[in-house]
Coordinates of C-alpha atoms in Angstrom, one line a residue:
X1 CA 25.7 -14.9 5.8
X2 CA 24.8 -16.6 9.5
X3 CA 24.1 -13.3 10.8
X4 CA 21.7 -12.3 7.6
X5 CA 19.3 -15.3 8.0
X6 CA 19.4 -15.0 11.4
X7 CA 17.8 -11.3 10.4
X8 CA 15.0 -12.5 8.7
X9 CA 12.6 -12.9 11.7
X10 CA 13.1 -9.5 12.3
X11 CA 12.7 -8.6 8.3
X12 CA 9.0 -10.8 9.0
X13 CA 8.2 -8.7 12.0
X14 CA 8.6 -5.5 10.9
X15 CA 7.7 -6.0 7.5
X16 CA 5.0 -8.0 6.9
X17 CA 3.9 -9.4 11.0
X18 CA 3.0 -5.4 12.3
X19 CA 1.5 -4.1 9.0
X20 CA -0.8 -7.1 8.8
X21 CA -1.9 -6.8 12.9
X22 CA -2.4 -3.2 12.0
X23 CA -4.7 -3.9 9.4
X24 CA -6.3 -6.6 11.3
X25 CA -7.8 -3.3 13.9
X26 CA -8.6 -0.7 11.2
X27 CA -10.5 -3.3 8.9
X28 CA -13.9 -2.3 10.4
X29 CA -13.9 0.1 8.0
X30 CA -13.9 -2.1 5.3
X31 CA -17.3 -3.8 3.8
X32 CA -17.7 -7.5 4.5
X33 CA -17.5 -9.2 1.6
X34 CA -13.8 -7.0 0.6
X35 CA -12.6 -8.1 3.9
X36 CA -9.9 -10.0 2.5
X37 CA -6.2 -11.1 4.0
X38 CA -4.9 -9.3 1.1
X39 CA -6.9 -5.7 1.5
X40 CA -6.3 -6.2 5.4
X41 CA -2.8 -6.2 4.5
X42 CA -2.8 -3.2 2.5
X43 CA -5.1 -1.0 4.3
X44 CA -2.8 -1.8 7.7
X45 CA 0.3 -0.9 5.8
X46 CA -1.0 2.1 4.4
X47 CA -2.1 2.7 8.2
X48 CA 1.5 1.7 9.2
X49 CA 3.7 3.9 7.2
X50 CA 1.1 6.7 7.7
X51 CA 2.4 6.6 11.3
X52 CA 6.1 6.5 10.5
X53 CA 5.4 9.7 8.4
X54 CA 3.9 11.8 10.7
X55 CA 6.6 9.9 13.2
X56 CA 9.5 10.6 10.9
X57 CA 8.6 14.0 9.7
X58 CA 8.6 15.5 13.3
X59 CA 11.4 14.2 15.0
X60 CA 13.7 15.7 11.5
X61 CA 12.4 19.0 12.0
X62 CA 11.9 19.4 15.9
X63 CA 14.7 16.8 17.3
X64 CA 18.5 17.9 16.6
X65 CA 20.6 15.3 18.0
X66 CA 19.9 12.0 17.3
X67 CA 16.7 12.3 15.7
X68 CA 16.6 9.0 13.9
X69 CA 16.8 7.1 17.8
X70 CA 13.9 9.5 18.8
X71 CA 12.2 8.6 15.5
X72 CA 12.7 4.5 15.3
X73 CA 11.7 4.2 19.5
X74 CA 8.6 6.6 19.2
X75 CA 7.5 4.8 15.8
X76 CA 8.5 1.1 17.0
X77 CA 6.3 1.6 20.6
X78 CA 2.9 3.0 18.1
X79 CA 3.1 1.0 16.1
X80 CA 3.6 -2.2 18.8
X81 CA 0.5 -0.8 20.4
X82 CA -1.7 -0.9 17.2
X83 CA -0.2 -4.2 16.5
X84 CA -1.6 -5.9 19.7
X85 CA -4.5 -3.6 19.7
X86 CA -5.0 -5.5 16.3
X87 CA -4.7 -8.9 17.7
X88 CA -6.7 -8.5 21.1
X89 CA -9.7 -7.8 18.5
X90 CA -9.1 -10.5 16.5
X91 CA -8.8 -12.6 19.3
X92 CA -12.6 -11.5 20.5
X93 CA -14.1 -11.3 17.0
X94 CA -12.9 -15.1 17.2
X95 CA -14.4 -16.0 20.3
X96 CA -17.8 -14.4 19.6
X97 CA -17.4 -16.5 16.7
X98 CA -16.7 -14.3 13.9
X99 CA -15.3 -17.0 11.7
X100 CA -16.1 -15.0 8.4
X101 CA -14.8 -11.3 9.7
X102 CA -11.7 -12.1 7.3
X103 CA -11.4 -14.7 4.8
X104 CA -8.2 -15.9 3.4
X105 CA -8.4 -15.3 -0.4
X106 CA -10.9 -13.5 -2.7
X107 CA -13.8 -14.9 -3.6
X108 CA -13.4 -16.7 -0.1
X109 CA -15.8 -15.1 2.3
X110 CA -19.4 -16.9 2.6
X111 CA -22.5 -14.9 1.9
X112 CA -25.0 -14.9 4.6
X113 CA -29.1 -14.4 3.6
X114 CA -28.5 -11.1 3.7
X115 CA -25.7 -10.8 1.5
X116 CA -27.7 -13.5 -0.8
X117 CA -31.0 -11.0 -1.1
X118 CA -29.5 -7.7 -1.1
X119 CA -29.4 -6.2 -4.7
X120 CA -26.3 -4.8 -4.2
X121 CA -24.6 -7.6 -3.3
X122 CA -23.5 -10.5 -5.8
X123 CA -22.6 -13.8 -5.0
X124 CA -19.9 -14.4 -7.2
X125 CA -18.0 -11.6 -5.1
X126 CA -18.1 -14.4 -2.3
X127 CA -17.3 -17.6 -2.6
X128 CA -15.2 -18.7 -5.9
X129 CA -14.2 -22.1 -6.9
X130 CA -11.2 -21.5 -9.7
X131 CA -11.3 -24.3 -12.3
X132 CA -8.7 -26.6 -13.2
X133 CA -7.4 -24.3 -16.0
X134 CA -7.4 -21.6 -13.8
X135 CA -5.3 -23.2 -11.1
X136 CA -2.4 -23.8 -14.0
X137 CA -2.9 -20.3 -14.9
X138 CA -2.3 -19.4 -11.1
X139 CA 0.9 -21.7 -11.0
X140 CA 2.3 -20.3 -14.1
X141 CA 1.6 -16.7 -12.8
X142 CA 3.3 -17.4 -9.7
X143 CA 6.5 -19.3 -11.5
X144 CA 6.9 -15.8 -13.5
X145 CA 6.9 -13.6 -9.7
X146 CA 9.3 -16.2 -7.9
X147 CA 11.5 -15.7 -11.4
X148 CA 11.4 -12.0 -10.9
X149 CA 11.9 -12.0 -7.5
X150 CA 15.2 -14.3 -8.1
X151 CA 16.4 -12.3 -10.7
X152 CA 16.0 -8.8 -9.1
X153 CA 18.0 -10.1 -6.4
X154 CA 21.0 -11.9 -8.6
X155 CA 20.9 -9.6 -11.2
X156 CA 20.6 -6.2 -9.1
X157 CA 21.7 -3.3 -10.8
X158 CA 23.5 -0.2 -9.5
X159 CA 23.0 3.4 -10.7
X160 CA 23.9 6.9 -9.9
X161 CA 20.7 7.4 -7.2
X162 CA 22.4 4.7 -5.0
X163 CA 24.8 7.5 -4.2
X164 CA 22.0 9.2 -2.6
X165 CA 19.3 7.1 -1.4
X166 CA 21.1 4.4 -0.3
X167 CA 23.4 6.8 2.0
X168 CA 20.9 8.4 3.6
X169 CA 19.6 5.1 4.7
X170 CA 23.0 4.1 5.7
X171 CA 23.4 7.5 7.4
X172 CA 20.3 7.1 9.2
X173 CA 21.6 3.8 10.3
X174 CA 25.1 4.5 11.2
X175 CA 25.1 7.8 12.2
X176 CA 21.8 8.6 13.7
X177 CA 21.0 11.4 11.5
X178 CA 17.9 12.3 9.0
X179 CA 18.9 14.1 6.1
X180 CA 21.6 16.4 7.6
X181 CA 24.8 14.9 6.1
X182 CA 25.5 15.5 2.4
X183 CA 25.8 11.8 1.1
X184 CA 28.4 12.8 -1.5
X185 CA 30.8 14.8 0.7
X186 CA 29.9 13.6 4.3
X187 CA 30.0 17.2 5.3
X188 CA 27.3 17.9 7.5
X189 CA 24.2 20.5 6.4
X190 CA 21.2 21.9 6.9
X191 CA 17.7 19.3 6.5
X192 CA 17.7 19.0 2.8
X193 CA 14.0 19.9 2.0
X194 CA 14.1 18.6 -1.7
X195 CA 14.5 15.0 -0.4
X196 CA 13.8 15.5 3.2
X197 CA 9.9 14.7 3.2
X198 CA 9.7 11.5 1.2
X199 CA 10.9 9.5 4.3
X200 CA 11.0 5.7 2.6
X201 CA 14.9 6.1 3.1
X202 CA 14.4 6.5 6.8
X203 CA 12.0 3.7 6.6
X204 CA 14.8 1.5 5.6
X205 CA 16.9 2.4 7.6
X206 CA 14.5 1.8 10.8
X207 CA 13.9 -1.7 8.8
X208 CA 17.5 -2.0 8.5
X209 CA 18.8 -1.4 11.9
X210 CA 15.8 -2.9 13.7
X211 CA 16.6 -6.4 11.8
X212 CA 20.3 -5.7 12.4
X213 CA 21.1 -6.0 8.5
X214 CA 23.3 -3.2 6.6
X215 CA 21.0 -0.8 4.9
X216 CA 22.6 -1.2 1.4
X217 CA 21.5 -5.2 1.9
X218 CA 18.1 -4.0 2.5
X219 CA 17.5 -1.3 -0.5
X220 CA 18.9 -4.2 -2.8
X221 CA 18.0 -7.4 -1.8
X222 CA 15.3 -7.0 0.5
X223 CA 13.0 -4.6 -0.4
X224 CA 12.5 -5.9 -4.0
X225 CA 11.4 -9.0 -2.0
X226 CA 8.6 -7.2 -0.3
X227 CA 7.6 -4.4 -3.1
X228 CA 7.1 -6.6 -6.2
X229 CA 4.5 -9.0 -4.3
X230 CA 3.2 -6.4 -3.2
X231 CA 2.6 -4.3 -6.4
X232 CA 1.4 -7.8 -7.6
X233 CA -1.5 -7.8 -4.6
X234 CA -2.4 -4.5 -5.8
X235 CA -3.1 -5.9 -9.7
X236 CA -5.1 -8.6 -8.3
X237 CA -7.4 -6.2 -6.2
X238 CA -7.9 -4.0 -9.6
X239 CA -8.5 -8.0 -11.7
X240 CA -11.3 -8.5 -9.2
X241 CA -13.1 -5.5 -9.4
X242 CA -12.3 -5.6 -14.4
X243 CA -13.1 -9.2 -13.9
X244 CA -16.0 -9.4 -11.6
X245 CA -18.5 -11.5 -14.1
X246 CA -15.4 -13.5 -15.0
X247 CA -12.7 -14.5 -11.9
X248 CA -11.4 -17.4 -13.8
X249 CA -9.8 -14.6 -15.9
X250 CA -7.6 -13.0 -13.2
X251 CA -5.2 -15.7 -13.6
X252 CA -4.7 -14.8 -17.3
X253 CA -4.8 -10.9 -16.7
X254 CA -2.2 -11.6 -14.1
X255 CA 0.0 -13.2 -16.9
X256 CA -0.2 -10.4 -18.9
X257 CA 0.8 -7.8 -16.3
X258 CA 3.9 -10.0 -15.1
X259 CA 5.2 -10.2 -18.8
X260 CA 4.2 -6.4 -19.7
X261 CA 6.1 -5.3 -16.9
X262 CA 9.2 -7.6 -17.3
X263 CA 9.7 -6.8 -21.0
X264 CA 8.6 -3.2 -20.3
X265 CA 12.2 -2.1 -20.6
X266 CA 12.0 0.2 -23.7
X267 CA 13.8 2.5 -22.2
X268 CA 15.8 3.9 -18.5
X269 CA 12.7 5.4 -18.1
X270 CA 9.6 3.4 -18.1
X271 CA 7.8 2.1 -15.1
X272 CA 9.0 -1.3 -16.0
X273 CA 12.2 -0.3 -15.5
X274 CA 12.3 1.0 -12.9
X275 CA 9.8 -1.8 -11.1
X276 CA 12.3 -4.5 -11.3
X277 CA 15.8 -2.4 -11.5
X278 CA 15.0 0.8 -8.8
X279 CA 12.8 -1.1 -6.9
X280 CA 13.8 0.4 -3.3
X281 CA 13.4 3.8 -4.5
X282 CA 10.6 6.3 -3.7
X283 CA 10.0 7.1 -7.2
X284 CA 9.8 3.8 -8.5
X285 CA 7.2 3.0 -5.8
X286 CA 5.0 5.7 -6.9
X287 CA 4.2 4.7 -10.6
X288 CA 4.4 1.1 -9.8
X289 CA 2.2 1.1 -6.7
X290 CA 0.8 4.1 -5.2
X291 CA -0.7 4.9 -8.9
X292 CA -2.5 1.4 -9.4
X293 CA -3.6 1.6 -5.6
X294 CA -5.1 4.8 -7.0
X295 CA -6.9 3.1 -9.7
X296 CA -8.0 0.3 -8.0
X297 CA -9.7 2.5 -5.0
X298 CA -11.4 4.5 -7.7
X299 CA -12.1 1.3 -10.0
X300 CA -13.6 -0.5 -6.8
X301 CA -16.3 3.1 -5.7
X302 CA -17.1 2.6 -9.7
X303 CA -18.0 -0.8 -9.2
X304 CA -20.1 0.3 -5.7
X305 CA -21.8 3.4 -7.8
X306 CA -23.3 1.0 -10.1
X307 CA -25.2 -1.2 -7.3
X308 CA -28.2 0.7 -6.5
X309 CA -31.0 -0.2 -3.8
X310 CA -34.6 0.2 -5.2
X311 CA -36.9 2.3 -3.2
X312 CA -38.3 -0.5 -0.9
X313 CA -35.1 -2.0 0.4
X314 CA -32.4 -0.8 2.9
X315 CA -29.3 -1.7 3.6
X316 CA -27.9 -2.7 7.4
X317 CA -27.2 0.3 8.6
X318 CA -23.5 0.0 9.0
X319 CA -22.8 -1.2 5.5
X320 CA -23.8 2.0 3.4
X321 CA -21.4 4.3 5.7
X322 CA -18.8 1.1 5.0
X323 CA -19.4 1.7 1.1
X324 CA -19.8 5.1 0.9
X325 CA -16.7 6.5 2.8
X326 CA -13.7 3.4 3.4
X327 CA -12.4 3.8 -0.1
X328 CA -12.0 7.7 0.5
X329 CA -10.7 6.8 4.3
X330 CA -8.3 4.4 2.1
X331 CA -7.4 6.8 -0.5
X332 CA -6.4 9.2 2.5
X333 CA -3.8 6.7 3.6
X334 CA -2.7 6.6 0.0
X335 CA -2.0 10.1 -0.5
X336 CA 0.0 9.8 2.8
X337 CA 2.2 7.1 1.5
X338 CA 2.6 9.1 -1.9
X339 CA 4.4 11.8 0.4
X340 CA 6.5 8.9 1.9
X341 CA 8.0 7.8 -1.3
X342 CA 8.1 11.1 -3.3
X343 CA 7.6 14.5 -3.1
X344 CA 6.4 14.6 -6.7
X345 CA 4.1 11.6 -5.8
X346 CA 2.4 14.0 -3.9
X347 CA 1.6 16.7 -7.0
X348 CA 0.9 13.8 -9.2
X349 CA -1.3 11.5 -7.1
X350 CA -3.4 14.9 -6.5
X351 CA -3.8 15.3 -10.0
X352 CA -4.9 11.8 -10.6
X353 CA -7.1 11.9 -8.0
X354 CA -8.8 15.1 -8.9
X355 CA -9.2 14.2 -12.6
X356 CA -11.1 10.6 -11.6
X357 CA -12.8 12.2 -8.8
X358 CA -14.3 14.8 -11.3
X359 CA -15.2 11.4 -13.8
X360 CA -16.8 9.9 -10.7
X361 CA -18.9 13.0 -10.3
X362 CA -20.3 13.3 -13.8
X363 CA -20.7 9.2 -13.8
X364 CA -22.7 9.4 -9.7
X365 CA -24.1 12.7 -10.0
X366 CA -23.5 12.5 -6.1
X367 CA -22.2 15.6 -4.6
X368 CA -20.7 13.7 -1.6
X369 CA -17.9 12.9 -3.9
X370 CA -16.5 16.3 -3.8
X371 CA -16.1 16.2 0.0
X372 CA -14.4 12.4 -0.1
X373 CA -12.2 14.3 -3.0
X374 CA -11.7 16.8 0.1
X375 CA -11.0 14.2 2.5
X376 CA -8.1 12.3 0.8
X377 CA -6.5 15.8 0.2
X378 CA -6.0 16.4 3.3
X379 CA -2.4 15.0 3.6
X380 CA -1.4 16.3 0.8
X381 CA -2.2 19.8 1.5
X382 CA -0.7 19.0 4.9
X383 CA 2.7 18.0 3.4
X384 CA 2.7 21.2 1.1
X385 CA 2.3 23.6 3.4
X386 CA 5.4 21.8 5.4
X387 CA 7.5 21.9 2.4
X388 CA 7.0 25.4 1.1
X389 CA 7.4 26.5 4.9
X390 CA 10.8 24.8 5.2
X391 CA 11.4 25.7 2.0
X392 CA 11.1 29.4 2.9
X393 CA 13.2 29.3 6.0

């Protein structure tokens, strides 16, 4: 037990520390006024595991021997780099006294005139006082995720995948492989392609033997601890942009999401289910976060298509690029973390995005939004044509 809490700075570090200085140097990208703690976090873990698939994916198909050392070093350095790359440019943003570059919460950041007389901007999008009702919303919200969080640690449940997942992880960890030992024998093999590219096992096991913990520990006791705030973040992000008229309703909406998706268990097979009971694996990650992340991106260029300049009036030049083309660069990152977490994610994110890009065409009558459609395809058309190559061999 001493040596797991002694563990947890490097659980911090590597989980939340590195993917939130990551997203502190990419957040240029972002428009001011969604320049949030929250969507910093998420674009720079996007960014972050990104890295550790391109990372991962070379080292199992070029490296031999002892891949997984050649895979957590090479990542570990990059990602250092971006890391203090991130907070060197925090550190000057703050001393040419860029006080608002990234506010705390939503609703947070202060409009400047600007912001105050540009039609597409609102004011309620920036600064937001909750009421008192509000506040006991918020509590009672966050009682619900502490309870789920608790309980998805105390009560964690075991099934037939562990004998997988789990052991790839723990091979990863143990015996410095990636994917070429048959969990249920131990009988070494060739890469296995049909789980090899969705590379969240490996990222546990870099979690788990950079913070020194056993990888089982990790897949169930940890990574519920991360995932379910996280998926949480994610529904907050898609309140703001349902709610925008009305941000003394998030609370409530949060309420209802937190009890739809703790009595969601109809059955083995629903995304309830498999949020609070398969948390650490890939395919639980996909419908419970990489989907909504979907949703939100699109929900949030929706909510920009409907702010329109009049004739007259110009935006600063760096903000239309900012609101034109981030939440494609974003959905890009997306689509990479699909492939991380499941090969299927890959197929099925695609087809998501396709069928709302073709509803954002008919809605913007922009053509530009078949060529971000393009962009954000990129990875996955990347990862196919690694798959069906291996796949071939």
């Amino acid at each position: 037990m001493l040596g797991v809490i002694l563990s947890v700075p490097g659980l911090i570090l590597w989980m939340l520390i590195i993917p939130f200085c990551v997203g502190l140097l990419v957040n240029f990208i972002l428009p001011r006024a969604r320049r949030t703690v929250g969507i910093t976090f998420i674009l720079g873990y996007l960014v972050y595991m990104g890295v550790f698939e391109v990372v991962a994916i070379s080292c199992m198909t070029r490296i031999t021997y002892d891949a997984f050392s050649y895979c957590r070093k090479i990542f570990a350095t990059l990602v250092i780099i971006l890391a203090i790359m991130g907070i060197v440019r925090s550190i000057m943003k703050l001393r040419k006294g860029g006080l608002n570059y990234l506010s705390l919460f939503p609703g947070e950041a202060h409009a400047d005139v600007f912001d105050l007389m540009s039609p597409r901007s609102d004011p309620k999008f920036y600064k937001l006082d909750y009421s008192k009702e509000s506040m006991i919303y918020w509590g009672i919200f966050f009682v619900i995720l502490a309870f789920q969080m608790v309980m998805s640690v105390v009560m964690a449940s075991f099934d037939g995948d562990d004998s997988y997942y789990v052991v790839e992880s723990l091979l990863a960890q143990q015996a410095d492989v990636m994917n070429t030992i048959l969990p249920y024998t131990g009988t070494s093999t060739s890469l296995d392609i049909r789980h090899a590219l969705a590379v969240i096992t490996m990222w546990i096991a870099f979690v788990a033997k950079e913070s020194g913990i056993h990888a089982t520990i990790v897949s169930h006791s940890v990574i519920p601890l991360f995932f379910i705030p996280f998926v949480y973040l994610v529904y907050v992000e898609i309140g703001r942009v349902l709610f925008r008229e009305r941000q003394q309703v998030i609370p409530v909406f949060m309420i209802i999401v937190s009890f739809l998706l703790m009595f969601g268990n109809v059955s083995i097979y629903t995304p309830a289910t498999f949020f609070l009971m398969r948390t650490w694996q890939g395919k639980a990650i996909v419908c419970n976060l990489v989907f909504p992340m979907i949703f939100w991106i699109f929900l949030w260029m929706f909510e920009d298509a409907k702010m329109v300049l009049p004739p007259n009036r110009r935006e600063k030049e760096w903000e239309q690029p900012r609101r034109d083309w981030c939440p494609w660069i974003e959905l890009f990152f997306v689509n990479m973390f699909s492939g991380v977490c499941s090969s299927l994610g890959v197929i099925f994110g695609s087809a998501l995005t396709g069928l709302l890009t073709l509803v954002l065409l008919v809605y913007t009558k922009k053509i530009k939004v078949i060529f971000g459609a393009m962009l954000c395809m990129i990875p996955n058309v990347i990862y196919l044509a690694i798959y069906f190559s291996l796949f071939s061999r």
